[in-house]
Coordinates of C-alpha atoms in Angstrom, one line a residue:
M1 CA 46.9 73.9 144.1
S2 CA 48.6 71.0 146.7
Q3 CA 51.3 69.1 146.2
D4 CA 50.5 66.1 147.4
H5 CA 48.5 63.9 145.0
N6 CA 46.3 61.8 148.0
S7 CA 45.4 64.6 150.1
P8 CA 41.5 64.6 149.9
A9 CA 41.4 69.0 148.9
F10 CA 43.6 67.1 145.6
K11 CA 41.4 65.0 145.0
K12 CA 38.2 66.7 145.3
L13 CA 40.1 69.4 142.5
L14 CA 40.6 66.5 139.6
Q15 CA 37.0 65.5 140.3
K16 CA 35.6 68.7 139.8
L17 CA 38.2 69.2 136.8
Q18 CA 36.7 66.2 135.8
E19 CA 33.2 67.2 135.3
E20 CA 34.2 70.1 133.7
S21 CA 36.9 69.7 131.7
W22 CA 34.4 69.1 128.5
Q23 CA 34.8 72.8 128.4
L24 CA 38.8 73.3 128.0
E25 CA 38.8 70.0 125.2
L26 CA 36.4 71.6 123.4
L27 CA 38.8 74.4 122.9
I28 CA 41.7 73.2 122.3
S29 CA 40.6 71.2 119.4
G30 CA 38.9 74.0 118.3
F31 CA 42.1 76.0 118.1
A32 CA 43.9 72.9 116.8
I33 CA 41.9 71.9 113.8
F34 CA 41.9 75.4 112.9
G35 CA 45.8 75.9 113.8
L36 CA 46.5 72.1 111.7
F37 CA 44.4 73.2 108.9
T38 CA 46.2 76.0 108.2
A39 CA 49.7 74.3 108.5
F40 CA 48.9 71.3 106.8
P41 CA 49.6 72.7 102.9
H42 CA 52.6 74.9 104.2
I43 CA 54.4 71.1 105.6
N44 CA 53.0 69.0 102.7
I45 CA 55.0 71.5 100.1
A46 CA 57.6 71.7 102.6
V47 CA 57.6 67.6 102.9
K48 CA 57.2 67.5 99.1
A49 CA 61.3 70.1 98.5
A50 CA 62.2 68.2 101.3
K51 CA 62.1 64.9 99.2
N52 CA 62.7 65.8 96.0
D53 CA 65.9 67.8 96.9
H54 CA 66.8 64.3 98.4
Q55 CA 67.1 66.3 102.0
I56 CA 67.0 63.1 104.0
Y57 CA 66.8 64.7 107.0
S58 CA 64.4 67.3 106.6
F59 CA 62.1 65.2 104.6
I60 CA 62.2 62.5 107.9
I61 CA 61.4 64.9 110.4
L62 CA 59.3 67.0 108.2
L63 CA 57.0 64.0 107.4
V64 CA 57.1 62.7 111.6
V65 CA 55.6 66.1 111.9
L66 CA 52.9 65.9 108.7
V67 CA 51.8 62.3 109.9
S68 CA 51.1 64.2 113.3
C69 CA 49.3 66.6 112.0
A70 CA 47.1 64.0 110.3
I71 CA 46.5 61.6 113.2
L72 CA 45.5 65.0 115.0
I73 CA 43.0 66.5 112.8
F74 CA 41.4 63.4 112.3
N75 CA 40.8 62.5 115.8
L76 CA 40.4 65.5 117.1
L77 CA 37.3 66.1 114.6
L78 CA 36.2 63.1 115.5
H79 CA 36.2 64.3 118.8
V80 CA 34.4 67.7 118.3
V81 CA 31.4 65.9 116.2
L82 CA 31.4 63.4 119.5
R83 CA 31.3 65.9 121.6
G84 CA 28.5 68.4 119.7
L85 CA 26.3 64.8 119.7
W86 CA 26.8 64.7 123.0
I87 CA 25.3 68.5 123.6
G88 CA 22.6 68.2 121.5
A89 CA 21.6 64.7 123.6
L90 CA 22.0 66.8 126.8
G91 CA 19.5 69.5 125.1
L92 CA 17.2 66.6 124.7
R93 CA 17.7 65.3 127.4
Y94 CA 16.3 68.2 129.3
V95 CA 13.4 68.9 127.0
S96 CA 12.5 65.4 126.6
G97 CA 13.8 63.8 129.5
D98 CA 14.7 59.8 129.3
I99 CA 13.3 57.3 126.8
D100 CA 9.9 56.7 127.3
Y101 CA 9.6 53.8 126.2
D102 CA 5.5 52.8 126.7
E103 CA 4.8 56.2 125.0
L104 CA 6.6 54.8 121.8
N105 CA 3.9 51.6 122.1
Y106 CA 5.8 49.2 119.7
G107 CA 4.9 45.3 120.2
R108 CA 6.5 44.0 123.6
K109 CA 9.5 41.8 121.5
F110 CA 10.7 45.1 119.6
T111 CA 9.9 46.8 123.9
R112 CA 11.9 44.0 125.0
Y113 CA 14.5 44.0 122.7
L114 CA 14.8 48.3 122.8
K115 CA 15.2 48.4 126.4
K116 CA 17.9 45.6 126.4
K117 CA 20.2 47.3 123.5
V118 CA 19.1 50.6 124.0
G119 CA 18.5 50.8 127.3
S120 CA 18.1 54.6 129.4
F121 CA 19.2 58.2 127.5
D122 CA 21.6 58.5 129.8
K123 CA 23.2 55.8 129.5
Y124 CA 23.4 57.1 126.2
I125 CA 24.5 60.0 126.9
A126 CA 27.4 58.5 129.9
K127 CA 29.0 57.1 126.6
L128 CA 29.1 59.0 124.3
E129 CA 31.1 61.4 127.5
N130 CA 33.1 58.3 127.9
Y131 CA 33.8 58.2 124.0
C132 CA 34.9 62.0 123.7
S133 CA 37.4 61.9 126.9
V134 CA 39.2 58.8 125.7
I135 CA 39.9 60.0 121.8
F136 CA 40.9 63.0 123.4
A137 CA 42.8 61.9 126.0
I138 CA 44.4 59.4 122.7
S139 CA 44.6 61.9 120.3
F140 CA 48.1 63.1 121.8
M141 CA 49.3 59.8 123.2
L142 CA 49.2 58.7 119.3
I143 CA 51.7 61.4 118.6
F144 CA 54.2 59.7 121.0
Y145 CA 53.6 56.6 119.6
V146 CA 55.0 58.3 115.7
L147 CA 57.7 59.9 118.2
A148 CA 58.6 56.3 119.2
F149 CA 59.2 55.3 115.9
T150 CA 60.8 57.7 114.9
F151 CA 63.3 57.5 117.4
T152 CA 63.6 53.8 117.0
I153 CA 64.8 54.0 113.5
I154 CA 67.2 57.2 114.0
V155 CA 69.2 55.2 116.6
F156 CA 69.4 52.6 113.7
V157 CA 70.5 55.1 111.4
L158 CA 73.2 56.1 114.2
I159 CA 74.7 52.8 115.1
A160 CA 75.2 51.9 111.5
R161 CA 76.3 55.5 110.6
L162 CA 78.8 55.2 113.7
F163 CA 79.7 51.8 113.8
L164 CA 79.1 49.9 110.5
D165 CA 79.6 52.6 107.4
N166 CA 83.2 53.0 106.2
D167 CA 82.6 56.6 105.6
S168 CA 81.1 57.7 108.8
K169 CA 82.0 55.6 111.3
I170 CA 84.2 57.2 114.8
I171 CA 86.8 53.8 115.2
E172 CA 89.1 53.4 112.3
N173 CA 89.7 50.0 113.4
D174 CA 87.4 47.9 111.6
T175 CA 87.4 45.2 113.7
I176 CA 86.7 47.1 117.2
S177 CA 83.7 48.8 115.6
Y178 CA 82.2 45.6 113.9
W179 CA 82.8 43.7 117.5
I180 CA 80.6 47.2 118.6
G181 CA 78.0 48.2 116.0
I182 CA 76.6 44.7 115.0
P183 CA 75.9 43.2 118.7
L184 CA 74.1 46.9 119.0
M185 CA 72.4 46.6 115.6
I186 CA 71.5 42.9 116.5
F187 CA 69.9 43.9 120.2
M188 CA 68.2 47.2 118.6
V189 CA 66.3 44.4 115.7
F190 CA 65.2 41.6 118.0
G191 CA 64.8 44.1 120.9
A192 CA 62.4 46.7 118.5
L193 CA 60.1 42.5 117.3
F194 CA 59.8 42.2 121.2
T195 CA 58.8 45.8 121.9
F196 CA 55.7 45.8 118.9
I197 CA 55.0 42.3 120.0
D198 CA 54.6 43.3 123.9
F199 CA 52.6 46.4 122.1
I200 CA 50.2 45.1 119.9
T201 CA 49.3 41.9 122.8
L202 CA 48.9 44.9 125.3
G203 CA 51.8 44.1 127.4
W204 CA 51.3 40.3 126.7
L205 CA 55.7 39.6 126.9
K206 CA 55.3 41.4 130.9
K207 CA 52.3 38.9 132.2
K208 CA 55.0 36.5 131.5
N209 CA 57.1 36.0 134.6
W210 CA 60.3 33.9 133.1
I211 CA 59.2 35.8 129.8
S212 CA 59.1 38.8 131.5
K213 CA 62.9 38.5 133.6
I214 CA 64.5 38.5 130.0
Y215 CA 61.9 41.0 128.4
F216 CA 62.8 44.0 131.1
P217 CA 66.2 45.1 129.9
I218 CA 64.7 45.2 126.4
Y219 CA 61.8 47.2 127.7
W220 CA 64.2 49.5 130.5
V221 CA 66.1 50.4 127.1
F222 CA 63.6 51.2 124.5
S223 CA 61.7 53.1 126.8
K224 CA 64.7 55.6 127.4
V225 CA 64.7 55.1 123.0
T226 CA 60.9 56.0 122.7
L227 CA 61.0 57.7 125.1
A228 CA 57.9 56.3 126.4
F229 CA 58.6 57.9 130.9
L230 CA 57.1 60.8 129.2
Y231 CA 53.9 59.4 128.4
R232 CA 54.1 55.9 130.2
P233 CA 51.4 56.8 132.4
L234 CA 48.2 57.4 130.0
V235 CA 49.8 54.2 128.7
Y236 CA 48.8 52.0 132.0
N237 CA 45.4 54.7 132.6
F238 CA 44.4 52.7 129.0
L239 CA 45.8 49.5 129.1
D240 CA 43.9 48.5 132.5
N241 CA 40.4 49.7 131.5
K242 CA 38.5 47.6 128.8
F243 CA 36.8 50.2 127.2
G244 CA 40.6 52.4 126.5
R245 CA 41.6 49.3 125.2
R246 CA 38.6 48.4 122.9
I247 CA 38.8 52.3 122.2
S248 CA 42.8 52.0 120.8
M249 CA 42.5 48.2 119.2
V250 CA 39.8 50.7 117.0
L251 CA 41.5 53.8 116.4
V252 CA 44.9 52.7 114.8
P253 CA 44.0 50.0 112.2
S254 CA 41.5 52.9 111.5
Y255 CA 44.5 54.9 109.9
F256 CA 46.1 52.3 108.5
L257 CA 43.0 51.6 106.6
I258 CA 42.3 55.3 105.8
L259 CA 46.1 55.3 104.3
V260 CA 45.2 52.0 102.5
G261 CA 41.9 53.9 100.9
T262 CA 43.5 56.7 99.9
S263 CA 46.4 55.0 97.9
F264 CA 43.4 54.4 95.3
N265 CA 43.3 56.5 92.3
Y266 CA 41.9 55.7 89.1
K267 CA 44.1 54.9 85.9
T268 CA 42.8 55.7 82.2
S269 CA 45.2 53.8 80.0
N270 CA 47.3 50.5 80.5
Y271 CA 51.0 52.3 79.2
F272 CA 50.5 56.1 80.6
N273 CA 50.3 57.2 84.6
S274 CA 50.3 61.0 86.0
D275 CA 54.2 60.1 87.1
L276 CA 56.0 59.3 84.0
S277 CA 59.6 61.2 82.9
S278 CA 59.7 63.8 80.1
N279 CA 61.1 62.3 76.6
K280 CA 60.6 62.6 72.7
I281 CA 56.9 61.8 73.4
I282 CA 55.9 62.5 77.1
A283 CA 56.7 66.2 78.7
N284 CA 56.1 66.1 82.2
S285 CA 55.1 70.0 83.7
N286 CA 57.7 69.3 86.6
N287 CA 60.5 70.3 83.7
Y288 CA 58.4 73.6 83.1
E289 CA 58.2 76.3 85.7
N290 CA 55.0 77.8 84.6
M291 CA 53.3 74.5 85.0
L292 CA 54.7 74.1 88.6
E293 CA 51.9 74.0 90.6
E294 CA 52.5 75.4 94.3
D295 CA 53.0 72.2 96.4
E296 CA 55.0 71.2 92.9
F297 CA 59.4 71.4 92.5
I298 CA 61.3 70.7 89.8
E299 CA 63.0 67.6 90.0
N300 CA 66.1 67.6 88.6
V301 CA 66.4 69.9 85.3
A302 CA 63.9 72.3 83.9
I303 CA 62.9 75.2 81.0
D304 CA 60.7 78.3 81.0
S305 CA 58.1 76.6 79.4
K306 CA 56.7 74.3 77.2
V307 CA 56.4 76.6 73.7
I308 CA 59.3 79.6 73.6
L309 CA 58.3 82.5 72.1
N310 CA 61.9 84.1 72.8
N311 CA 64.6 83.5 70.8
H312 CA 67.2 82.7 74.1
L313 CA 65.9 79.3 76.6
K314 CA 66.1 79.2 79.9
I315 CA 67.7 75.7 81.0
F316 CA 67.9 75.2 85.2
M317 CA 69.1 71.6 86.6
V318 CA 68.6 71.0 90.8
L319 CA 71.6 70.3 93.1
D320 CA 71.4 67.6 95.1
D321 CA 74.3 65.7 96.9
D322 CA 75.2 63.6 93.9
F323 CA 76.7 66.1 91.8
D324 CA 79.5 66.9 94.5
D325 CA 80.9 63.4 93.9
Y326 CA 80.0 63.7 89.7
V327 CA 82.3 66.8 90.4
F328 CA 85.4 64.5 92.2
T329 CA 85.1 61.6 89.5
F330 CA 86.3 64.5 87.3
N331 CA 88.5 66.5 89.8
E332 CA 89.5 65.0 92.4
G333 CA 91.7 68.0 93.7
L334 CA 88.2 69.1 94.8
K335 CA 87.4 66.5 97.0
P336 CA 88.0 67.5 101.3
E337 CA 89.4 65.5 103.6
K338 CA 86.1 65.7 105.4
D339 CA 82.5 66.1 103.6
I340 CA 80.3 68.2 105.5
R341 CA 77.3 67.8 103.2
G342 CA 74.6 66.1 105.0
L343 CA 72.7 67.5 108.6
D344 CA 74.6 70.7 109.5
S345 CA 73.8 73.3 112.6
D346 CA 74.2 77.7 111.4
M347 CA 75.4 78.3 114.8
L348 CA 78.7 76.9 114.0
I349 CA 80.4 77.9 111.6
I350 CA 84.0 76.0 110.8
N351 CA 85.7 76.5 107.5
S352 CA 89.5 76.5 107.7
L353 CA 89.9 77.3 104.1
P354 CA 90.6 81.3 103.4
W355 CA 88.3 83.2 101.3
R356 CA 90.6 82.9 98.1
K357 CA 91.6 79.8 98.0
R358 CA 87.3 78.8 98.6
D359 CA 86.6 81.0 95.1
S360 CA 89.6 79.8 93.2
L361 CA 87.8 75.8 94.2
R362 CA 84.6 77.3 93.5
T363 CA 85.9 78.4 90.1
S364 CA 86.7 75.1 89.6
Y365 CA 84.5 72.9 90.9
M366 CA 82.2 75.5 88.1
K367 CA 84.3 74.5 84.9
T368 CA 84.3 71.0 85.7
L369 CA 80.8 70.5 86.0
N370 CA 80.7 72.4 82.8
E371 CA 82.8 69.8 81.5
I372 CA 81.0 67.1 82.5
F373 CA 77.2 68.1 81.4
M374 CA 77.0 69.1 77.7
I375 CA 73.9 70.2 75.7
K376 CA 72.4 69.5 72.9
I377 CA 69.2 70.6 71.2
D378 CA 68.1 68.0 68.7
S379 CA 71.8 66.8 67.2
I380 CA 73.1 70.3 67.8
D381 CA 75.8 70.4 70.4
Y382 CA 75.9 73.8 72.8
K383 CA 78.6 74.8 74.9
S384 CA 77.7 74.9 78.2
E385 CA 77.8 78.2 80.9
F386 CA 75.8 77.1 83.8
I387 CA 76.3 79.1 87.0
V388 CA 75.0 79.3 90.4
S389 CA 71.3 80.4 91.5
K390 CA 67.9 80.0 92.6
S391 CA 64.4 79.1 90.7
I392 CA 61.4 80.5 91.0
K393 CA 60.9 77.9 93.7
N394 CA 63.9 79.0 95.6
Q395 CA 65.0 75.9 95.2
K396 CA 69.6 75.5 95.0
G397 CA 70.9 74.3 91.1
F398 CA 72.6 75.8 88.3
E399 CA 71.2 78.0 85.7
T400 CA 73.0 78.9 82.3
Y401 CA 70.7 80.6 78.8
I402 CA 71.4 79.4 75.2
G403 CA 70.6 81.6 72.1
L404 CA 68.1 80.0 69.7
K405 CA 68.1 82.4 66.6
N406 CA 69.7 79.4 63.9
L407 CA 66.5 77.4 65.7
S408 CA 63.7 76.5 63.2
E409 CA 60.1 76.6 64.4
G410 CA 58.4 73.1 65.2
K411 CA 59.5 71.1 67.8
H412 CA 62.3 69.9 69.5
M413 CA 64.1 68.1 71.7
L414 CA 66.8 69.2 74.6
N415 CA 68.7 66.9 76.0
I416 CA 71.7 67.3 78.9
L417 CA 73.8 64.9 78.7
R418 CA 76.5 64.0 81.8
K419 CA 79.5 62.1 81.4
R420 CA 80.8 59.3 83.7
I421 CA 83.6 56.7 84.2
R422 CA 82.9 53.0 84.2
K423 CA 85.5 50.3 84.1
K424 CA 88.9 53.8 83.5
D425 CA 86.2 54.5 80.1
T426 CA 84.5 57.8 80.2
Q427 CA 80.9 57.6 79.1
T428 CA 78.1 59.6 77.7
V429 CA 74.7 59.5 79.9
R430 CA 71.4 60.6 79.0
Y431 CA 71.2 63.1 82.3
A432 CA 67.4 64.9 80.9
T433 CA 65.6 65.0 77.9
I434 CA 62.4 67.7 77.8
P435 CA 60.2 68.5 74.8
F436 CA 59.3 72.2 73.5
W437 CA 58.2 74.2 71.1
Y438 CA 59.7 76.8 69.4
F439 CA 57.9 79.6 67.7
P440 CA 59.8 83.3 67.9
N441 CA 57.3 86.6 68.0

């Protein structure tokens, strides 16, 4: 293939590829739709799991992937339908030729109207071809828009954490850190606003000479932040074409309309909806392991079942970022010099603690945890003996078992209580309440 894009041979090759591109479009769309439909449920489950376990970084990454998949599925399905209609129109043209308005024998008023509004059949085929090509191209360009939005949010978070967050900032001197962080944050806020205005107005800020001179530095910075250099030729090729602009202006709002439409649901009660926490009159299925669907996870605490048939009860608490804080409040000696909670890489293993000391600290951690959390069934106290384990959904957490031999049959309330310190006073708060029925075999 010639490397000179201006050569006649290269332009001739491009023309030939354009004419035959519909075959590649259908091939790519077919494989992509199959792969996306296969992957979408698994990604959706992973998003729910990350959200439930408060894994904010994994949640953001997976949510971006999920949104990108949804956009591609919608656009590619629309592309396949229109391309199928186009192929059908081509076949019909081979059999029937162009529209013969005289053969229809309509009145002159209708004939004039149809000739003006419908026109020739070839015009209809050409319009379908344009729709298919533009929708196929814009499908992948919109993914870059999603990534651009994501990277912009990431930059905001990085500035806040590196310069404005007292726990994670890289400069110890507060004055210097704020003098760097605050101007950067202000620049990002106004830069994002101007970039968004320029985007929705299809480049209005670039058209005014005096505004464009002010906007250019912002445009240059955000072109790096949003990776615009990867898809900029596609964007400007759309913007210089009236048909492409029209499709873009219709497709993007349609996503928001679909999002709003899917948010509607039918409510059957003024007092109870589908997302209520368990208490003495409510039993949420997320608190019972045997009731969890494939895409459901334990939110905080769960037991085996709503009806307990054995003489023991399994209790599982999901581990999240807050548990370390609970323990550090009552045992400051366990608080490390550097908190490693958050995003980490398995390729770099840095741990200065010897194995023996680490085991000792883990034992102390669990001892403190069992002192903080208390178990009660109705008004009876039970000893907490939690150990580190995993649930049937592979969620990391703490597990314990308690005996129920002396418990009467019928309905009971499991209460998980947690100690906390407020204004130097130790208080006890309710962490979870789960109703269950005990009918031993």
